[in-house]
PDB file of C-alpha atoms and ligand atoms in Angstrom:
ATOM      1  CA  HIS A1489      88.892  72.748  99.651  1.00 97.00           C
ATOM      2  CA  LYS A1490      88.488  76.150 101.304  1.00 98.00           C
ATOM      3  CA  LYS A1491      85.268  77.810 100.133  1.00 98.00           C
ATOM      4  CA  VAL A1492      85.506  81.254  98.568  1.00 99.00           C
ATOM      5  CA  ALA A1493      82.665  83.739  98.052  1.00 99.00           C
ATOM      6  CA  ILE A1494      83.294  86.640  95.687  1.00 99.00           C
ATOM      7  CA  LEU A1495      81.401  89.961  95.804  1.00 98.00           C
ATOM      8  CA  LEU A1496      81.356  92.274  92.785  1.00 98.00           C
ATOM      9  CA  SER A1497      79.447  95.196  91.304  1.00 98.00           C
ATOM     10  CA  GLY A1498      80.568  95.315  87.667  1.00 98.00           C
ATOM     11  CA  GLY A1499      82.152  93.368  84.858  1.00 98.00           C
ATOM     12  CA  GLY A1500      83.980  91.005  87.139  1.00 98.00           C
ATOM     13  CA  SER A1501      87.313  90.624  85.357  1.00 99.00           C
ATOM     14  CA  ASN A1502      89.038  90.111  88.719  1.00 99.00           C
ATOM     15  CA  MET A1503      86.405  87.532  89.667  1.00 99.00           C
ATOM     16  CA  VAL A1504      87.115  85.649  86.409  1.00 98.00           C
ATOM     17  CA  ALA A1505      90.850  85.724  87.155  1.00 99.00           C
ATOM     18  CA  LEU A1506      90.146  84.301  90.624  1.00 99.00           C
ATOM     19  CA  LEU A1507      87.801  81.583  89.298  1.00 98.00           C
ATOM     20  CA  ASP A1508      90.261  80.573  86.576  1.00 98.00           C
ATOM     21  CA  SER A1509      93.002  80.218  89.178  1.00 98.00           C
ATOM     22  CA  MET A1510      91.037  77.882  91.469  1.00 98.00           C
ATOM     23  CA  THR A1511      91.695  74.584  89.700  1.00 98.00           C
ATOM     24  CA  GLY A1512      94.021  71.631  90.139  1.00 98.00           C
ATOM     25  CA  ASP A1513      96.020  71.670  93.371  1.00 97.00           C
ATOM     26  CA  HIS A1514      94.683  75.095  94.404  1.00 98.00           C
ATOM     27  CA  PRO A1515      93.514  74.868  98.038  1.00 98.00           C
ATOM     28  CA  ALA A1516      90.270  76.787  97.386  1.00 98.00           C
ATOM     29  CA  ARG A1517      87.170  76.681  95.201  1.00 98.00           C
ATOM     30  CA  ALA A1518      84.445  79.288  94.635  1.00 98.00           C
ATOM     31  CA  SER A1519      81.105  78.526  96.257  1.00 98.00           C
ATOM     32  CA  LEU A1520      79.247  81.762  95.433  1.00 98.00           C
ATOM     33  CA  VAL A1521      79.510  84.953  93.389  1.00 98.00           C
ATOM     34  CA  MET A1522      77.296  87.773  94.669  1.00 98.00           C
ATOM     35  CA  SER A1523      76.463  91.307  93.605  1.00 98.00           C
ATOM     36  CA  ASN A1524      74.594  94.360  94.810  1.00 98.00           C
ATOM     37  CA  ASP A1525      73.368  94.712  91.188  1.00 98.00           C
ATOM     38  CA  SER A1526      71.411  91.905  89.517  1.00 98.00           C
ATOM     39  CA  GLU A1527      72.503  93.316  86.122  1.00 98.00           C
ATOM     40  CA  ALA A1528      76.228  93.158  86.890  1.00 98.00           C
ATOM     41  CA  GLY A1529      78.085  91.538  83.992  1.00 98.00           C
ATOM     42  CA  GLY A1530      80.144  89.500  86.413  1.00 98.00           C
ATOM     43  CA  LEU A1531      77.120  87.456  87.509  1.00 98.00           C
ATOM     44  CA  LYS A1532      76.589  86.090  83.989  1.00 98.00           C
ATOM     45  CA  LYS A1533      80.275  85.242  83.666  1.00 98.00           C
ATOM     46  CA  ALA A1534      80.161  83.347  86.959  1.00 98.00           C
ATOM     47  CA  ALA A1535      76.977  81.477  86.003  1.00 98.00           C
ATOM     48  CA  ALA A1536      78.533  80.550  82.640  1.00 98.00           C
ATOM     49  CA  ARG A1537      81.357  78.957  84.633  1.00 98.00           C
ATOM     50  CA  GLY A1538      78.909  76.919  86.705  1.00 98.00           C
ATOM     51  CA  ILE A1539      79.240  78.946  89.902  1.00 98.00           C
ATOM     52  CA  ALA A1540      76.197  79.720  92.066  1.00 98.00           C
ATOM     53  CA  THR A1541      75.217  83.385  91.982  1.00 98.00           C
ATOM     54  CA  ALA A1542      73.049  85.692  94.085  1.00 98.00           C
ATOM     55  CA  ALA A1543      72.118  89.359  93.939  1.00 98.00           C
ATOM     56  CA  VAL A1544      70.762  91.758  96.543  1.00 98.00           C
ATOM     57  CA  ASP A1545      70.076  95.129  94.962  1.00 98.00           C
ATOM     58  CA  HIS A1546      71.130  97.945  97.294  1.00 98.00           C
ATOM     59  CA  ARG A1547      68.851 100.550  95.691  1.00 97.00           C
ATOM     60  CA  PRO A1548      65.522  99.717  97.391  1.00 97.00           C
ATOM     61  CA  PHE A1549      67.248 100.187 100.758  1.00 97.00           C
ATOM     62  CA  LYS A1550      67.852 103.877  99.994  1.00 96.00           C
ATOM     63  CA  GLY A1551      71.059 104.244 101.952  1.00 93.00           C
ATOM     64  CA  ASP A1552      69.986 102.076 104.891  1.00 96.00           C
ATOM     65  CA  ARG A1553      73.212 100.078 104.947  1.00 96.00           C
ATOM     66  CA  ALA A1554      72.323  97.960 107.975  1.00 96.00           C
ATOM     67  CA  THR A1555      69.113  96.619 106.410  1.00 97.00           C
ATOM     68  CA  PHE A1556      70.800  96.093 103.017  1.00 98.00           C
ATOM     69  CA  GLU A1557      73.595  94.159 104.680  1.00 98.00           C
ATOM     70  CA  ALA A1558      71.107  92.053 106.667  1.00 98.00           C
ATOM     71  CA  GLU A1559      69.840  90.766 103.295  1.00 98.00           C
ATOM     72  CA  LEU A1560      73.267  90.586 101.656  1.00 98.00           C
ATOM     73  CA  ILE A1561      74.606  88.376 104.404  1.00 98.00           C
ATOM     74  CA  LYS A1562      71.897  85.689 104.091  1.00 98.00           C
ATOM     75  CA  PRO A1563      73.085  83.999 100.865  1.00 98.00           C
ATOM     76  CA  LEU A1564      76.656  84.715 101.892  1.00 98.00           C
ATOM     77  CA  ILE A1565      76.338  82.861 105.207  1.00 97.00           C
ATOM     78  CA  ALA A1566      74.449  80.052 103.434  1.00 97.00           C
ATOM     79  CA  ALA A1567      77.480  79.550 101.151  1.00 97.00           C
ATOM     80  CA  GLU A1568      79.639  78.947 104.265  1.00 97.00           C
ATOM     81  CA  PRO A1569      82.698  80.767 102.912  1.00 98.00           C
ATOM     82  CA  ASP A1570      86.095  80.354 104.541  1.00 98.00           C
ATOM     83  CA  ILE A1571      87.271  83.377 102.560  1.00 98.00           C
ATOM     84  CA  VAL A1572      85.324  86.329 101.110  1.00 98.00           C
ATOM     85  CA  CYS A1573      86.915  88.225  98.211  1.00 99.00           C
ATOM     86  CA  LEU A1574      85.713  91.703  97.309  1.00 98.00           C
ATOM     87  CA  ALA A1575      86.441  92.107  93.593  1.00 98.00           C
ATOM     88  CA  GLY A1576      85.221  95.465  92.347  1.00 98.00           C
ATOM     89  CA  PHE A1577      82.485  95.552  94.998  1.00 98.00           C
ATOM     90  CA  MET A1578      81.526  99.218  95.100  1.00 97.00           C
ATOM     91  CA  ARG A1579      79.433  99.470  98.279  1.00 97.00           C
ATOM     92  CA  VAL A1580      81.031 100.579 101.517  1.00 95.00           C
ATOM     93  CA  LEU A1581      80.488  97.895 104.173  1.00 97.00           C
ATOM     94  CA  THR A1582      79.719  98.751 107.794  1.00 97.00           C
ATOM     95  CA  ALA A1583      81.948  97.742 110.681  1.00 97.00           C
ATOM     96  CA  ASP A1584      79.228  95.312 111.831  1.00 97.00           C
ATOM     97  CA  PHE A1585      79.326  93.451 108.520  1.00 97.00           C
ATOM     98  CA  VAL A1586      83.101  93.465 108.202  1.00 97.00           C
ATOM     99  CA  THR A1587      83.553  92.203 111.760  1.00 96.00           C
ATOM    100  CA  GLN A1588      81.680  89.012 110.899  1.00 96.00           C
ATOM    101  CA  PHE A1589      84.374  88.154 108.336  1.00 97.00           C
ATOM    102  CA  GLN A1590      87.364  89.654 110.113  1.00 94.00           C
ATOM    103  CA  GLY A1591      90.604  87.975 109.106  1.00 97.00           C
ATOM    104  CA  ARG A1592      89.024  86.163 106.158  1.00 98.00           C
ATOM    105  CA  MET A1593      87.830  88.980 103.875  1.00 98.00           C
ATOM    106  CA  LEU A1594      90.120  90.362 101.141  1.00 98.00           C
ATOM    107  CA  ASN A1595      89.777  93.382  98.852  1.00 98.00           C
ATOM    108  CA  ILE A1596      91.598  94.563  95.754  1.00 98.00           C
ATOM    109  CA  HIS A1597      92.055  98.301  95.417  1.00 98.00           C
ATOM    110  CA  PRO A1598      93.440 100.082  92.339  1.00 98.00           C
ATOM    111  CA  SER A1599      96.232 102.081  93.988  1.00 98.00           C
ATOM    112  CA  LEU A1600      99.406 101.551  95.954  1.00 98.00           C
ATOM    113  CA  LEU A1601      97.807 101.849  99.406  1.00 98.00           C
ATOM    114  CA  PRO A1602      98.018 103.760 101.681  1.00 98.00           C
ATOM    115  CA  LYS A1603      97.948 106.220  98.760  1.00 98.00           C
ATOM    116  CA  TYR A1604      94.591 107.059  97.169  1.00 98.00           C
ATOM    117  CA  LYS A1605      91.941 105.335  99.239  1.00 98.00           C
ATOM    118  CA  GLY A1606      88.457 105.716  97.777  1.00 97.00           C
ATOM    119  CA  LEU A1607      87.584 106.546  94.175  1.00 97.00           C
ATOM    120  CA  HIS A1608      89.290 107.988  91.042  1.00 98.00           C
ATOM    121  CA  THR A1609      92.633 106.528  91.991  1.00 98.00           C
ATOM    122  CA  HIS A1610      94.160 106.635  88.498  1.00 98.00           C
ATOM    123  CA  ALA A1611      93.318 110.301  87.903  1.00 98.00           C
ATOM    124  CA  ARG A1612      94.672 111.174  91.336  1.00 98.00           C
ATOM    125  CA  ALA A1613      97.974 109.366  90.720  1.00 98.00           C
ATOM    126  CA  LEU A1614      98.370 111.211  87.391  1.00 98.00           C
ATOM    127  CA  GLU A1615      97.440 114.522  88.955  1.00 98.00           C
ATOM    128  CA  ALA A1616     100.068 114.025  91.644  1.00 98.00           C
ATOM    129  CA  GLY A1617     102.714 113.320  89.013  1.00 98.00           C
ATOM    130  CA  ASP A1618     103.552 109.918  90.519  1.00 98.00           C
ATOM    131  CA  ALA A1619     106.224 107.901  88.717  1.00 98.00           C
ATOM    132  CA  HIS A1620     104.658 104.626  89.900  1.00 98.00           C
ATOM    133  CA  HIS A1621     101.128 103.432  90.445  1.00 98.00           C
ATOM    134  CA  GLY A1622      99.537 100.041  90.919  1.00 99.00           C
ATOM    135  CA  CYS A1623      97.165  97.926  92.957  1.00 99.00           C
ATOM    136  CA  THR A1624      96.908  96.427  96.427  1.00 98.00           C
ATOM    137  CA  VAL A1625      95.243  93.376  97.941  1.00 98.00           C
ATOM    138  CA  HIS A1626      94.564  93.814 101.636  1.00 98.00           C
ATOM    139  CA  GLU A1627      92.593  92.300 104.481  1.00 98.00           C
ATOM    140  CA  VAL A1628      89.337  94.165 105.002  1.00 98.00           C
ATOM    141  CA  THR A1629      88.902  95.946 108.313  1.00 97.00           C
ATOM    142  CA  ALA A1630      86.264  98.436 109.432  1.00 95.00           C
ATOM    143  CA  ALA A1631      88.282 101.372 108.033  1.00 95.00           C
ATOM    144  CA  LEU A1632      87.867 101.957 104.263  1.00 95.00           C
ATOM    145  CA  ASP A1633      90.707 100.620 102.061  1.00 96.00           C
ATOM    146  CA  ASP A1634      92.791  99.948 105.134  1.00 96.00           C
ATOM    147  CA  GLY A1635      93.873  96.731 106.823  1.00 96.00           C
ATOM    148  CA  PRO A1636      97.007  94.597 106.508  1.00 98.00           C
ATOM    149  CA  ILE A1637      98.533  94.602 103.017  1.00 98.00           C
ATOM    150  CA  LEU A1638      98.837  91.121 101.479  1.00 98.00           C
ATOM    151  CA  GLY A1639     100.255  92.128  98.110  1.00 98.00           C
ATOM    152  CA  GLN A1640     101.050  94.971  95.761  1.00 98.00           C
ATOM    153  CA  ALA A1641     101.865  95.208  92.048  1.00 98.00           C
ATOM    154  CA  THR A1642     103.495  98.257  90.518  1.00 98.00           C
ATOM    155  CA  VAL A1643     103.344  99.822  87.052  1.00 98.00           C
ATOM    156  CA  ASP A1644     105.386 102.728  85.701  1.00 98.00           C
ATOM    157  CA  VAL A1645     103.380 105.844  84.875  1.00 98.00           C
ATOM    158  CA  LEU A1646     104.070 106.822  81.240  1.00 98.00           C
ATOM    159  CA  PRO A1647     104.195 110.377  79.840  1.00 97.00           C
ATOM    160  CA  GLU A1648     101.252 109.737  77.507  1.00 97.00           C
ATOM    161  CA  ASP A1649      99.057 108.149  80.196  1.00 98.00           C
ATOM    162  CA  THR A1650      95.418 109.020  80.703  1.00 98.00           C
ATOM    163  CA  PRO A1651      93.330 107.676  83.593  1.00 98.00           C
ATOM    164  CA  ASP A1652      91.860 105.033  81.252  1.00 98.00           C
ATOM    165  CA  LEU A1653      95.205 103.902  79.839  1.00 98.00           C
ATOM    166  CA  LEU A1654      96.676 103.688  83.318  1.00 98.00           C
ATOM    167  CA  ALA A1655      93.598 101.851  84.651  1.00 98.00           C
ATOM    168  CA  ALA A1656      93.903  99.242  81.900  1.00 98.00           C
ATOM    169  CA  ARG A1657      97.555  98.542  82.719  1.00 98.00           C
ATOM    170  CA  VAL A1658      96.834  98.364  86.435  1.00 98.00           C
ATOM    171  CA  LEU A1659      93.890  96.004  85.803  1.00 98.00           C
ATOM    172  CA  LYS A1660      96.210  93.522  84.044  1.00 98.00           C
ATOM    173  CA  LYS A1661      98.378  93.523  87.163  1.00 98.00           C
ATOM    174  CA  GLU A1662      95.294  93.034  89.335  1.00 99.00           C
ATOM    175  CA  HIS A1663      94.551  89.837  87.413  1.00 98.00           C
ATOM    176  CA  MET A1664      98.011  88.504  88.330  1.00 98.00           C
ATOM    177  CA  LEU A1665      98.163  89.814  91.887  1.00 98.00           C
ATOM    178  CA  TYR A1666      94.768  88.791  93.257  1.00 99.00           C
ATOM    179  CA  PRO A1667      95.026  85.081  92.313  1.00 98.00           C
ATOM    180  CA  ALA A1668      98.592  84.956  93.667  1.00 98.00           C
ATOM    181  CA  VAL A1669      97.512  86.448  96.996  1.00 98.00           C
ATOM    182  CA  LEU A1670      94.384  84.283  97.278  1.00 98.00           C
ATOM    183  CA  ARG A1671      96.377  81.082  96.725  1.00 98.00           C
ATOM    184  CA  ARG A1672      98.874  82.033  99.399  1.00 98.00           C
ATOM    185  CA  PHE A1673      96.158  83.245 101.805  1.00 98.00           C
ATOM    186  CA  ALA A1674      94.179  80.011 101.350  1.00 98.00           C
ATOM    187  CA  GLN A1675      97.338  78.154 102.415  1.00 98.00           C
ATOM    188  CA  GLY A1676      97.370  80.249 105.606  1.00 97.00           C
ATOM    189  CA  ASP A1677     100.327  82.382 104.493  1.00 98.00           C
ATOM    190  CA  ARG A1678      99.947  86.152 104.865  1.00 97.00           C
ATOM    191  CA  THR A1679     103.425  87.114 103.722  1.00 98.00           C
ATOM    192  CA  PRO A1680     102.958  90.057 101.320  1.00 98.00           C
ATOM    193  CA  ILE A1681     103.527  89.404  97.592  1.00 98.00           C
ATOM    194  CA  LEU A1682     105.277  92.157  95.629  1.00 98.00           C
ATOM    195  CA  LEU A1683     104.993  92.151  91.828  1.00 98.00           C
ATOM    196  CA  SER A1684     106.401  94.667  89.357  1.00 93.00           C
TER     197      SER A1684
HETATM  198  C1  LIG B 489      89.059  96.965  89.626  1.00 89.70           C
HETATM  199  O1  LIG B 489      89.994  97.855  89.060  1.00 89.70           O
HETATM  200  C2  LIG B 489      89.121  97.042  91.134  1.00 89.70           C
HETATM  201  O2  LIG B 489      90.431  97.232  91.643  1.00 89.70           O
HETATM  202  C3  LIG B 489      88.278  98.252  91.401  1.00 89.70           C
HETATM  203  O3  LIG B 489      87.195  98.138  90.504  1.00 89.70           O
HETATM  204  C4  LIG B 489      87.625  97.430  89.339  1.00 89.70           C
HETATM  205  C5  LIG B 489      86.681  96.271  89.087  1.00 89.70           C
HETATM  206  O4  LIG B 489      86.935  95.649  87.856  1.00 89.70           O
HETATM  207  N1  LIG B 489      87.836  98.280  92.756  1.00 89.70           N
HETATM  208  C6  LIG B 489      87.572  99.406  93.436  1.00 89.70           C
HETATM  209  O5  LIG B 489      87.689 100.506  92.953  1.00 89.70           O
HETATM  210  C7  LIG B 489      87.121  99.177  94.864  1.00 89.70           C
HETATM  211  N2  LIG B 489      86.833 100.408  95.513  1.00 89.70           N
HETATM  212  P1  LIG B 489      86.389  94.182  87.560  1.00 89.70           P
HETATM  213  O6  LIG B 489      84.890  94.190  87.866  1.00 89.70           O
HETATM  214  O7  LIG B 489      86.654  93.984  86.098  1.00 89.70           O
HETATM  215  O8  LIG B 489      87.134  93.222  88.431  1.00 89.70           O
END
Protein backbone atom coordinates (compact mmCIF):
# COMPACT_ATOMS: atom_id res chain seq x y z
CA HIS A 1 0.00 0.00 0.00
CA LYS A 2 0.97 3.63 -0.60
CA LYS A 3 1.31 5.46 2.72
CA VAL A 4 -0.77 8.59 3.25
CA ALA A 5 -0.22 11.29 5.88
CA ILE A 6 -3.07 13.73 6.50
CA LEU A 7 -2.62 17.23 7.97
CA LEU A 8 -5.57 19.07 9.52
CA SER A 9 -6.39 21.95 11.84
CA GLY A 10 -10.04 21.41 12.77
CA GLY A 11 -12.85 18.90 12.92
CA GLY A 12 -11.42 16.70 10.23
CA SER A 13 -14.54 15.68 8.32
CA ASN A 14 -12.48 15.46 5.11
CA MET A 15 -9.88 13.37 6.94
CA VAL A 16 -12.64 10.97 8.06
CA ALA A 17 -13.91 10.71 4.48
CA LEU A 18 -10.37 9.90 3.32
CA LEU A 19 -9.80 7.31 6.08
CA ASP A 20 -13.15 5.64 5.42
CA SER A 21 -12.28 5.35 1.73
CA MET A 22 -8.93 3.61 2.28
CA THR A 23 -10.14 0.04 2.72
CA GLY A 24 -10.40 -3.07 0.58
CA ASP A 25 -8.70 -2.80 -2.81
CA HIS A 26 -7.78 0.87 -2.29
CA PRO A 27 -4.09 1.31 -3.17
CA ALA A 28 -3.35 3.48 -0.10
CA ARG A 29 -3.60 3.42 3.68
CA ALA A 30 -3.18 6.22 6.24
CA SER A 31 0.02 6.09 8.27
CA LEU A 32 -0.33 9.37 10.21
CA VAL A 33 -2.78 12.18 10.96
CA MET A 34 -1.10 15.39 12.12
CA SER A 35 -2.22 18.81 13.30
CA ASN A 36 -0.82 22.20 14.20
CA ASP A 37 -3.32 22.16 17.11
CA SER A 38 -3.22 19.39 19.72
CA GLU A 39 -6.90 20.16 20.51
CA ALA A 40 -8.10 19.68 16.94
CA GLY A 41 -11.19 17.45 16.89
CA GLY A 42 -9.81 15.56 13.93
CA LEU A 43 -6.98 14.06 15.99
CA LYS A 44 -9.43 12.27 18.31
CA LYS A 45 -11.41 10.96 15.34
CA ALA A 46 -8.23 9.59 13.78
CA ALA A 47 -7.08 7.99 17.04
CA ALA A 48 -10.53 6.41 17.48
CA ARG A 49 -9.99 4.80 14.07
CA GLY A 50 -6.63 3.39 15.14
CA ILE A 51 -4.47 5.80 13.15
CA ALA A 52 -1.25 7.23 14.61
CA THR A 53 -1.50 10.93 15.40
CA ALA A 54 0.94 13.76 16.11
CA ALA A 55 0.61 17.45 16.89
CA VAL A 56 3.05 20.34 16.64
CA ASP A 57 1.45 23.50 17.96
CA HIS A 58 2.36 26.48 15.78
CA ARG A 59 1.68 29.08 18.49
CA PRO A 60 4.95 28.89 20.48
CA PHE A 61 6.83 29.64 17.25
CA LYS A 62 5.20 33.08 17.03
CA GLY A 63 5.16 33.35 13.27
CA ASP A 64 8.58 31.77 12.72
CA ARG A 65 7.37 29.44 9.98
CA ALA A 66 10.76 27.91 9.22
CA THR A 67 11.31 26.73 12.81
CA PHE A 68 7.69 25.53 13.14
CA GLU A 69 8.04 23.55 9.94
CA ALA A 70 11.36 22.05 11.09
CA GLU A 71 9.39 20.45 13.95
CA LEU A 72 6.31 19.64 11.87
CA ILE A 73 8.36 17.71 9.36
CA LYS A 74 9.96 15.33 11.90
CA PRO A 75 6.95 13.07 12.60
CA LEU A 76 5.88 13.51 9.00
CA ILE A 77 9.17 12.20 7.60
CA ALA A 78 9.15 9.40 10.20
CA ALA A 79 5.79 8.23 8.81
CA GLU A 80 7.43 7.83 5.36
CA PRO A 81 4.41 9.07 3.40
CA ASP A 82 4.14 8.51 -0.33
CA ILE A 83 1.31 11.05 -0.39
CA VAL A 84 0.54 13.97 1.96
CA CYS A 85 -3.06 15.23 2.05
CA LEU A 86 -3.85 18.66 3.46
CA ALA A 87 -7.43 18.43 4.76
CA GLY A 88 -8.48 21.69 6.36
CA PHE A 89 -4.88 22.48 7.32
CA MET A 90 -4.98 26.21 8.00
CA ARG A 91 -1.29 27.16 8.13
CA VAL A 92 0.43 28.53 5.06
CA LEU A 93 3.43 26.34 4.22
CA THR A 94 6.72 27.80 2.97
CA ALA A 95 8.21 26.96 -0.40
CA ASP A 96 11.00 25.06 1.39
CA PHE A 97 8.50 22.74 3.06
CA VAL A 98 6.32 22.27 0.00
CA THR A 99 9.33 21.49 -2.20
CA GLN A 100 10.13 18.45 -0.07
CA PHE A 101 6.77 16.92 -1.02
CA GLN A 102 6.48 18.30 -4.54
CA GLY A 103 4.30 16.13 -6.74
CA ARG A 104 2.95 14.11 -3.82
CA MET A 105 1.11 16.69 -1.68
CA LEU A 106 -2.61 17.38 -2.26
CA ASN A 107 -4.92 20.06 -0.85
CA ILE A 108 -8.67 20.56 -0.83
CA HIS A 109 -9.87 24.13 -1.14
CA PRO A 110 -13.49 25.27 -0.77
CA SER A 111 -13.88 27.15 -4.06
CA LEU A 112 -13.74 26.54 -7.78
CA LEU A 113 -10.07 27.52 -8.21
CA PRO A 114 -8.61 29.71 -9.62
CA LYS A 115 -11.49 31.71 -8.11
CA TYR A 116 -11.29 32.69 -4.43
CA LYS A 117 -7.89 31.61 -3.20
CA GLY A 118 -7.43 32.17 0.53
CA LEU A 119 -10.17 32.57 3.12
CA HIS A 120 -13.94 33.33 3.25
CA THR A 121 -14.56 31.65 -0.06
CA HIS A 122 -18.30 31.07 0.44
CA ALA A 123 -19.05 34.68 1.38
CA ARG A 124 -17.00 35.88 -1.58
CA ALA A 125 -18.86 33.63 -4.04
CA LEU A 126 -22.21 34.92 -2.70
CA GLU A 127 -21.03 38.50 -2.79
CA ALA A 128 -20.00 38.10 -6.42
CA GLY A 129 -23.42 36.72 -7.30
CA ASP A 130 -21.95 33.50 -8.72
CA ALA A 131 -24.45 30.94 -10.02
CA HIS A 132 -22.06 28.08 -9.21
CA HIS A 133 -19.60 27.40 -6.45
CA GLY A 134 -17.77 24.32 -5.25
CA CYS A 135 -14.46 22.81 -4.22
CA THR A 136 -11.13 21.87 -5.77
CA VAL A 137 -8.45 19.28 -5.05
CA HIS A 138 -5.07 20.33 -6.40
CA GLU A 139 -1.40 19.48 -6.15
CA VAL A 140 0.34 21.77 -3.69
CA THR A 141 3.03 24.05 -5.07
CA ALA A 142 4.84 26.96 -3.46
CA ALA A 143 2.10 29.41 -4.53
CA LEU A 144 -0.97 29.49 -2.24
CA ASP A 145 -4.02 27.53 -3.49
CA ASP A 146 -2.36 27.07 -6.85
CA GLY A 147 -0.89 24.03 -8.57
CA PRO A 148 -2.35 21.52 -11.03
CA ILE A 149 -6.06 20.84 -10.53
CA LEU A 150 -6.87 17.16 -9.90
CA GLY A 151 -10.61 17.50 -9.39
CA GLN A 152 -13.52 19.86 -8.93
CA ALA A 153 -17.10 19.46 -7.70
CA THR A 154 -19.78 22.04 -8.38
CA VAL A 155 -22.91 23.10 -6.49
CA ASP A 156 -25.62 25.52 -7.61
CA VAL A 157 -25.87 28.70 -5.54
CA LEU A 158 -29.47 29.05 -4.27
CA PRO A 159 -31.36 32.33 -3.74
CA GLU A 160 -31.72 31.70 0.00
CA ASP A 161 -28.05 30.79 0.52
CA THR A 162 -25.94 32.14 3.35
CA PRO A 163 -22.21 31.48 3.67
CA ASP A 164 -22.95 28.72 6.20
CA LEU A 165 -25.62 27.01 4.11
CA LEU A 166 -23.40 27.13 1.05
CA ALA A 167 -20.38 25.88 3.03
CA ALA A 168 -22.37 22.88 4.26
CA ARG A 169 -23.40 21.89 0.74
CA VAL A 170 -19.87 22.33 -0.57
CA LEU A 171 -18.48 20.27 2.33
CA LYS A 172 -20.68 17.30 1.32
CA LYS A 173 -19.15 17.50 -2.15
CA GLU A 174 -15.67 17.70 -0.63
CA HIS A 175 -16.32 14.36 1.08
CA MET A 176 -17.05 12.78 -2.31
CA LEU A 177 -14.37 14.57 -4.32
CA TYR A 178 -11.31 14.16 -2.10
CA PRO A 179 -11.56 10.34 -1.74
CA ALA A 180 -12.20 10.00 -5.49
CA VAL A 181 -9.12 12.08 -6.33
CA LEU A 182 -6.90 10.35 -3.75
CA ARG A 183 -7.79 6.89 -5.09
CA ARG A 184 -6.97 7.93 -8.63
CA PHE A 185 -3.79 9.78 -7.59
CA ALA A 186 -2.58 6.77 -5.58
CA GLN A 187 -2.94 4.73 -8.79
CA GLY A 188 -0.65 7.25 -10.52
CA ASP A 189 -3.48 8.84 -12.52
CA ARG A 190 -3.67 12.64 -12.48
CA THR A 191 -6.57 13.02 -14.89
CA PRO A 192 -8.90 15.61 -13.32
CA ILE A 193 -12.20 14.37 -11.85
CA LEU A 194 -15.25 16.58 -12.40
CA LEU A 195 -18.31 16.06 -10.19
CA SER A 196 -21.57 18.01 -10.17
C1 LIG B 1 -12.99 22.33 4.46
O1 LIG B 1 -14.10 23.01 3.93
C2 LIG B 1 -11.76 22.61 3.62
O2 LIG B 1 -12.03 22.72 2.23
C3 LIG B 1 -11.34 23.94 4.17
O3 LIG B 1 -11.52 23.82 5.56
C4 LIG B 1 -12.59 22.91 5.82
C5 LIG B 1 -12.11 21.84 6.78
O4 LIG B 1 -13.16 21.02 7.22
N1 LIG B 1 -9.98 24.21 3.85
C6 LIG B 1 -9.48 25.45 3.69
O5 LIG B 1 -10.14 26.45 3.81
C7 LIG B 1 -8.00 25.48 3.34
N2 LIG B 1 -7.54 26.82 3.22
P1 LIG B 1 -12.87 19.60 7.88
O6 LIG B 1 -11.85 19.83 9.00
O7 LIG B 1 -14.20 19.17 8.41
O8 LIG B 1 -12.33 18.70 6.81
